[in-house]
């Protein structure tokens, strides 16, 4: 039987969860919640067997901060930098398809770590994992890590719509219910501000770079240049310009039926900064402000979020 594309496998899984409304959609592993649809304890248990390479391109992002977008930017930069001809590009695509690798480190079957070794360099490795769960060899090999952040209010709204569209929780939650879960960290990958507090300790690590969704949105060319420089991708200004166009929200949304199947309908929703204003009540907004103040406002990384600009009316 022909190997399915990843988006076809995801479509099948989505149909399965939608059919089986009452099944457990989340499971607890080492104190963290994970979606049953795509993760399993066996894979999480052997995460540390993952062998990183020093030239791996690692993207770490809390869910809904825009990692499909930035992941695509990284893929395009890698291809442009590798100067592959069409034949080599096709060969690599075929190889990836045959390896049936889910695009996130913690997703899929446990055997994936062996298959990942068959991928040629430079590999793009994406994950939502908390720092303490990221395989140690990523740090030992000094692979470069890009940490993506997004303002917490838009992240929460995007997460709500995604959870709803993907039937991520056992009972369909209202926005108010989801907001309470989000603010208490009772969602897959936990409390968003914990990621900020933890990564704040890596501010001076030269192998780690931080970027925000808002920053790339405001000036994609500049954002892409920063990313390219950090990973030493050898690309021209023209490459950057064309990748910025190819990875615009509209371009990616238009291609979504092919690249992401049905999942794409939920994934490429609005792609805006400030949509939270249409959803948050005044009370919820104040509650988030308070949490931010308590947990992240005083950290350098928290300041990088420009909370006053993006999260205040
Ligand atoms: P919204 O739900 O606010 O529209 P992730 O990839 O981490 O799941 O994040 C999904 C969010 O990124 C969604 O936000 C989605 O619309 C947005 N997004 C996806 N592709 C994008 C792009 N090319 N440009 C801007 N935003 C994008």
Short mmCIF file of C-alpha atoms and ligand atoms in Angstrom, two decimals:
data_model
loop_
_atom_site.label_atom_id
_atom_site.label_comp_id
_atom_site.label_asym_id
_atom_site.label_seq_id
_atom_site.Cartn_x
_atom_site.Cartn_y
_atom_site.Cartn_z
CA UNK A 1 0.00 0.00 0.00
CA UNK A 2 1.28 3.47 -0.82
CA UNK A 3 2.59 5.46 2.14
CA UNK A 4 0.17 8.16 3.22
CA UNK A 5 1.12 11.81 3.44
CA UNK A 6 1.28 13.15 7.02
CA UNK A 7 -1.79 15.32 6.40
CA UNK A 8 -3.71 12.23 5.25
CA UNK A 9 -2.78 10.41 8.46
CA UNK A 10 -3.89 13.48 10.44
CA UNK A 11 -7.18 13.60 8.56
CA UNK A 12 -7.83 9.95 9.45
CA UNK A 13 -7.05 10.63 13.10
CA UNK A 14 -9.29 13.68 13.11
CA UNK A 15 -12.18 11.66 11.67
CA UNK A 16 -11.54 9.01 14.35
CA UNK A 17 -11.70 11.48 17.28
CA UNK A 18 -14.76 13.18 15.87
CA UNK A 19 -16.54 9.82 15.68
CA UNK A 20 -15.53 8.78 19.16
CA UNK A 21 -16.76 11.82 21.07
CA UNK A 22 -16.63 10.35 24.55
CA UNK A 23 -13.12 8.86 24.44
CA UNK A 24 -10.34 10.31 26.60
CA UNK A 25 -8.71 13.01 24.54
CA UNK A 26 -5.88 13.87 26.90
CA UNK A 27 -3.52 11.87 29.05
CA UNK A 28 -1.20 12.77 31.87
CA UNK A 29 2.49 11.96 31.57
CA UNK A 30 5.07 13.10 34.13
CA UNK A 31 2.70 15.75 35.37
CA UNK A 32 1.98 17.17 31.90
CA UNK A 33 -1.11 16.85 29.70
CA UNK A 34 -0.77 15.52 26.14
CA UNK A 35 -3.31 14.98 23.35
CA UNK A 36 -4.11 11.28 22.82
CA UNK A 37 -4.79 11.93 19.14
CA UNK A 38 -1.14 12.40 18.33
CA UNK A 39 0.99 11.52 21.37
CA UNK A 40 1.53 8.28 23.28
CA UNK A 41 3.36 7.51 26.53
CA UNK A 42 5.68 5.01 24.79
CA UNK A 43 7.13 7.79 22.65
CA UNK A 44 7.41 10.22 25.55
CA UNK A 45 9.17 7.56 27.60
CA UNK A 46 12.03 7.26 25.14
CA UNK A 47 12.32 10.90 24.08
CA UNK A 48 15.84 10.96 25.43
CA UNK A 49 16.98 8.37 22.90
CA UNK A 50 16.69 11.08 20.26
CA UNK A 51 20.17 11.81 18.91
CA UNK A 52 20.51 15.45 18.02
CA UNK A 53 23.07 16.72 15.54
CA UNK A 54 24.96 19.95 15.99
CA UNK A 55 23.51 21.26 12.72
CA UNK A 56 19.88 20.44 13.60
CA UNK A 57 17.51 23.37 13.31
CA UNK A 58 15.32 23.21 16.41
CA UNK A 59 12.09 25.15 16.81
CA UNK A 60 10.49 25.23 20.25
CA UNK A 61 7.06 26.79 20.57
CA UNK A 62 4.10 26.61 22.93
CA UNK A 63 1.02 25.51 20.92
CA UNK A 64 -0.67 28.16 18.80
CA UNK A 65 2.20 30.60 18.82
CA UNK A 66 2.63 30.18 15.05
CA UNK A 67 4.98 27.23 14.76
CA UNK A 68 3.48 25.92 11.52
CA UNK A 69 4.28 29.27 10.00
CA UNK A 70 7.80 29.54 11.40
CA UNK A 71 8.38 25.84 10.70
CA UNK A 72 7.60 26.49 7.04
CA UNK A 73 9.89 29.51 7.04
CA UNK A 74 12.70 27.29 8.37
CA UNK A 75 12.03 24.60 5.77
CA UNK A 76 12.12 27.15 2.95
CA UNK A 77 15.30 28.76 4.29
CA UNK A 78 16.96 25.36 4.57
CA UNK A 79 16.01 24.46 1.00
CA UNK A 80 17.18 27.82 -0.36
CA UNK A 81 20.39 27.59 1.61
CA UNK A 82 21.03 23.99 0.53
CA UNK A 83 20.74 25.10 -3.11
CA UNK A 84 19.07 21.80 -3.97
CA UNK A 85 18.06 21.31 -7.54
CA UNK A 86 14.53 20.12 -8.27
CA UNK A 87 15.64 16.48 -8.38
CA UNK A 88 17.30 16.61 -4.96
CA UNK A 89 14.30 18.44 -3.51
CA UNK A 90 11.96 15.70 -4.79
CA UNK A 91 14.29 12.99 -3.50
CA UNK A 92 14.25 14.55 -0.04
CA UNK A 93 10.46 14.92 -0.09
CA UNK A 94 10.07 11.28 -1.09
CA UNK A 95 12.45 10.22 1.65
CA UNK A 96 10.48 12.20 4.26
CA UNK A 97 7.20 10.73 3.07
CA UNK A 98 8.57 7.21 3.29
CA UNK A 99 9.82 7.82 6.80
CA UNK A 100 6.29 8.94 7.85
CA UNK A 101 7.65 11.28 10.48
CA UNK A 102 5.26 13.45 12.36
CA UNK A 103 6.60 16.95 12.34
CA UNK A 104 6.95 17.25 16.14
CA UNK A 105 9.47 15.39 18.26
CA UNK A 106 6.91 14.13 20.77
CA UNK A 107 4.27 13.06 18.21
CA UNK A 108 3.82 9.64 16.67
CA UNK A 109 5.22 6.19 17.33
CA UNK A 110 8.33 5.38 19.41
CA UNK A 111 10.18 3.88 16.43
CA UNK A 112 10.31 7.35 14.90
CA UNK A 113 13.59 8.14 16.67
CA UNK A 114 15.35 5.45 14.63
CA UNK A 115 13.76 6.73 11.43
CA UNK A 116 14.77 10.30 12.28
CA UNK A 117 18.38 9.18 12.01
CA UNK A 118 17.81 8.44 8.35
CA UNK A 119 16.95 12.06 7.59
CA UNK A 120 19.77 13.94 5.90
CA UNK A 121 21.07 17.15 7.45
CA UNK A 122 19.97 19.76 8.13
CA UNK A 123 16.94 18.42 9.89
CA UNK A 124 14.16 20.76 11.06
CA UNK A 125 13.11 19.52 14.49
CA UNK A 126 9.95 21.01 15.97
CA UNK A 127 8.56 20.57 19.46
CA UNK A 128 6.09 22.00 21.97
CA UNK A 129 7.92 20.31 24.86
CA UNK A 130 8.84 22.07 28.09
CA UNK A 131 12.60 22.57 28.47
CA UNK A 132 13.01 19.80 31.04
CA UNK A 133 11.51 17.29 28.59
CA UNK A 134 13.56 18.29 25.55
CA UNK A 135 16.05 15.47 24.81
CA UNK A 136 19.39 16.24 26.48
CA UNK A 137 21.40 15.64 23.34
CA UNK A 138 19.89 18.81 21.82
CA UNK A 139 21.81 20.79 24.44
CA UNK A 140 24.84 18.47 24.48
CA UNK A 141 25.27 18.77 20.72
CA UNK A 142 24.73 22.53 20.96
CA UNK A 143 22.09 22.44 18.26
CA UNK A 144 20.70 25.91 17.63
CA UNK A 145 17.26 26.49 19.08
CA UNK A 146 14.73 29.07 17.99
CA UNK A 147 12.14 29.80 20.67
CA UNK A 148 8.93 31.28 19.33
CA UNK A 149 6.62 33.35 21.54
CA UNK A 150 3.27 35.01 20.98
CA UNK A 151 1.23 37.35 23.15
CA UNK A 152 -0.74 35.21 25.61
CA UNK A 153 -4.17 36.63 24.81
CA UNK A 154 -4.06 35.77 21.09
CA UNK A 155 -2.41 32.46 21.96
CA UNK A 156 -5.33 31.57 24.25
CA UNK A 157 -7.94 32.47 21.63
CA UNK A 158 -6.13 30.54 18.92
CA UNK A 159 -5.79 27.55 21.27
CA UNK A 160 -9.51 27.65 22.05
CA UNK A 161 -10.51 27.52 18.38
CA UNK A 162 -7.97 24.80 17.67
CA UNK A 163 -9.09 22.66 20.63
CA UNK A 164 -12.67 23.03 19.45
CA UNK A 165 -11.92 22.27 15.79
CA UNK A 166 -9.79 19.25 16.64
CA UNK A 167 -12.03 17.91 19.43
CA UNK A 168 -9.01 18.06 21.69
CA UNK A 169 -10.96 17.83 24.95
CA UNK A 170 -13.53 15.22 25.97
CA UNK A 171 -16.40 17.64 26.26
CA UNK A 172 -16.62 20.62 23.96
CA UNK A 173 -15.73 23.58 26.13
CA UNK A 174 -17.13 27.07 25.89
CA UNK A 175 -14.66 29.94 25.61
CA UNK A 176 -15.21 30.78 29.30
CA UNK A 177 -14.41 27.21 30.33
CA UNK A 178 -11.38 27.02 28.07
CA UNK A 179 -10.09 30.36 29.32
CA UNK A 180 -10.19 29.05 32.90
CA UNK A 181 -8.28 25.92 31.87
CA UNK A 182 -5.72 27.97 29.95
CA UNK A 183 -5.07 30.42 32.74
CA UNK A 184 -4.65 27.54 35.20
CA UNK A 185 -2.34 25.62 32.89
CA UNK A 186 -4.81 22.76 32.53
CA UNK A 187 -4.26 22.37 28.80
CA UNK A 188 -1.75 20.27 26.86
CA UNK A 189 1.80 21.59 27.48
CA UNK A 190 0.72 23.39 30.62
CA UNK A 191 0.84 26.98 31.84
CA UNK A 192 2.11 29.30 29.10
CA UNK A 193 4.01 31.58 31.47
CA UNK A 194 6.01 28.62 32.79
CA UNK A 195 7.62 28.37 29.35
CA UNK A 196 8.59 32.02 29.57
CA UNK A 197 10.02 31.71 33.07
CA UNK A 198 12.01 28.62 32.09
CA UNK A 199 13.40 29.99 28.82
CA UNK A 200 14.26 33.28 30.48
CA UNK A 201 17.27 31.46 31.96
CA UNK A 202 18.64 30.93 28.44
CA UNK A 203 18.68 34.56 27.39
CA UNK A 204 22.47 34.67 27.23
CA UNK A 205 22.90 31.29 25.56
CA UNK A 206 24.32 31.95 22.12
CA UNK A 207 22.72 28.78 20.78
CA UNK A 208 19.25 30.03 21.62
CA UNK A 209 17.37 32.77 19.82
CA UNK A 210 13.99 34.24 20.71
CA UNK A 211 11.50 35.68 18.29
CA UNK A 212 7.87 36.73 18.58
CA UNK A 213 4.94 36.08 16.27
CA UNK A 214 4.14 39.80 16.34
CA UNK A 215 7.67 40.76 15.33
CA UNK A 216 7.61 38.55 12.22
CA UNK A 217 4.09 39.70 11.40
CA UNK A 218 5.15 43.35 11.58
CA UNK A 219 8.22 42.95 9.39
CA UNK A 220 8.51 39.47 7.84
CA UNK A 221 11.64 40.29 5.85
CA UNK A 222 13.50 41.47 8.93
CA UNK A 223 12.24 38.50 10.95
CA UNK A 224 13.39 36.06 8.27
CA UNK A 225 16.79 37.75 8.05
CA UNK A 226 17.31 37.40 11.80
CA UNK A 227 16.36 33.72 11.64
CA UNK A 228 18.60 33.07 8.62
CA UNK A 229 21.59 34.73 10.28
CA UNK A 230 21.12 32.83 13.51
CA UNK A 231 21.09 29.45 11.76
CA UNK A 232 23.81 30.46 9.28
CA UNK A 233 21.56 29.82 6.31
CA UNK A 234 23.26 31.17 3.23
CA UNK A 235 20.46 32.96 1.44
CA UNK A 236 20.19 36.09 -0.67
CA UNK A 237 17.91 39.07 -0.11
CA UNK A 238 15.92 37.78 -3.05
CA UNK A 239 15.50 34.36 -1.37
CA UNK A 240 14.28 36.11 1.79
CA UNK A 241 11.79 38.21 -0.17
CA UNK A 242 10.37 35.23 -2.01
CA UNK A 243 10.18 33.08 1.16
CA UNK A 244 8.36 35.92 2.96
CA UNK A 245 5.78 35.92 0.14
CA UNK A 246 5.50 32.14 0.02
CA UNK A 247 4.92 31.93 3.78
CA UNK A 248 2.42 34.80 4.08
CA UNK A 249 -0.81 33.83 5.83
CA UNK A 250 -2.79 33.97 2.60
CA UNK A 251 -0.29 31.90 0.64
CA UNK A 252 -0.13 29.23 3.34
CA UNK A 253 -3.88 29.18 3.82
CA UNK A 254 -4.42 28.80 0.07
CA UNK A 255 -2.04 25.83 -0.02
CA UNK A 256 -3.49 24.30 3.19
CA UNK A 257 -5.88 21.78 1.57
CA UNK A 258 -2.83 20.21 -0.09
CA UNK A 259 -0.33 20.60 2.73
CA UNK A 260 -2.53 20.06 5.80
CA UNK A 261 -5.78 18.47 4.56
CA UNK A 262 -8.81 19.08 6.78
CA UNK A 263 -6.62 20.05 9.72
CA UNK A 264 -5.64 23.12 7.71
CA UNK A 265 -9.19 24.49 8.01
CA UNK A 266 -8.70 24.79 11.77
CA UNK A 267 -5.03 25.65 11.69
CA UNK A 268 -5.04 28.63 9.35
CA UNK A 269 -7.77 30.60 11.04
CA UNK A 270 -7.21 34.37 11.03
CA UNK A 271 -3.48 34.94 11.37
CA UNK A 272 -3.99 38.30 13.06
CA UNK A 273 -2.57 40.21 15.99
CA UNK A 274 -5.22 41.43 18.44
CA UNK A 275 -8.11 39.05 17.67
CA UNK A 276 -8.39 38.50 21.46
CA UNK A 277 -10.24 41.84 21.67
CA UNK A 278 -13.22 40.16 19.96
CA UNK A 279 -13.31 37.33 22.47
CA UNK A 280 -12.04 38.32 25.92
CA UNK A 281 -14.43 39.81 28.46
CA UNK A 282 -13.12 42.73 30.49
CA UNK A 283 -12.81 40.44 33.51
CA UNK A 284 -10.83 37.83 31.57
CA UNK A 285 -8.53 40.50 30.23
CA UNK A 286 -7.83 41.73 33.75
CA UNK A 287 -7.29 38.19 34.97
CA UNK A 288 -4.69 37.57 32.27
CA UNK A 289 -3.03 40.92 33.06
CA UNK A 290 -2.76 39.84 36.69
CA UNK A 291 -1.26 36.46 35.81
CA UNK A 292 1.23 38.12 33.49
CA UNK A 293 2.15 40.60 36.20
CA UNK A 294 2.62 37.82 38.77
CA UNK A 295 4.58 35.41 36.59
CA UNK A 296 6.32 36.98 33.63
CA UNK A 297 6.21 40.80 33.62
CA UNK A 298 9.50 41.21 35.47
CA UNK A 299 11.45 38.77 33.27
CA UNK A 300 13.41 39.97 30.25
CA UNK A 301 11.58 37.50 28.06
CA UNK A 302 8.25 38.73 29.39
CA UNK A 303 9.25 42.24 28.36
CA UNK A 304 10.06 40.93 24.89
CA UNK A 305 6.35 40.12 24.49
CA UNK A 306 5.57 43.88 24.53
CA UNK A 307 2.52 43.13 26.61
CA UNK A 308 1.52 46.80 26.87
CA UNK A 309 1.39 47.07 23.09
CA UNK A 310 -0.29 43.80 22.20
CA UNK A 311 -2.37 42.91 25.25
CA UNK A 312 -3.88 46.20 26.36
CA UNK A 313 -6.80 47.95 24.71
P1 LIG B 1 -5.01 32.20 14.76
O1 LIG B 1 -5.75 31.04 15.33
O2 LIG B 1 -4.94 33.38 15.68
O3 LIG B 1 -5.46 32.57 13.40
P2 LIG B 1 0.36 27.08 15.39
O4 LIG B 1 0.97 26.90 14.04
O5 LIG B 1 1.40 27.21 16.46
O6 LIG B 1 -0.65 26.05 15.66
O7 LIG B 1 -0.34 28.49 15.41
C1 LIG B 1 -1.49 28.71 14.68
C2 LIG B 1 -1.70 30.20 14.56
O8 LIG B 1 -0.76 30.75 13.62
C3 LIG B 1 -3.09 30.51 14.01
O9 LIG B 1 -3.47 31.75 14.61
C4 LIG B 1 -2.80 30.65 12.52
O10 LIG B 1 -3.77 31.35 11.80
C5 LIG B 1 -1.48 31.40 12.56
N1 LIG B 1 -0.73 31.29 11.32
C6 LIG B 1 -0.53 30.16 10.58
N2 LIG B 1 0.16 30.47 9.47
C7 LIG B 1 0.42 31.78 9.51
C8 LIG B 1 1.10 32.67 8.63
N3 LIG B 1 1.64 32.26 7.50
N4 LIG B 1 1.15 33.98 8.98
C9 LIG B 1 0.59 34.42 10.14
N5 LIG B 1 -0.06 33.62 11.00
C10 LIG B 1 -0.15 32.31 10.70
#
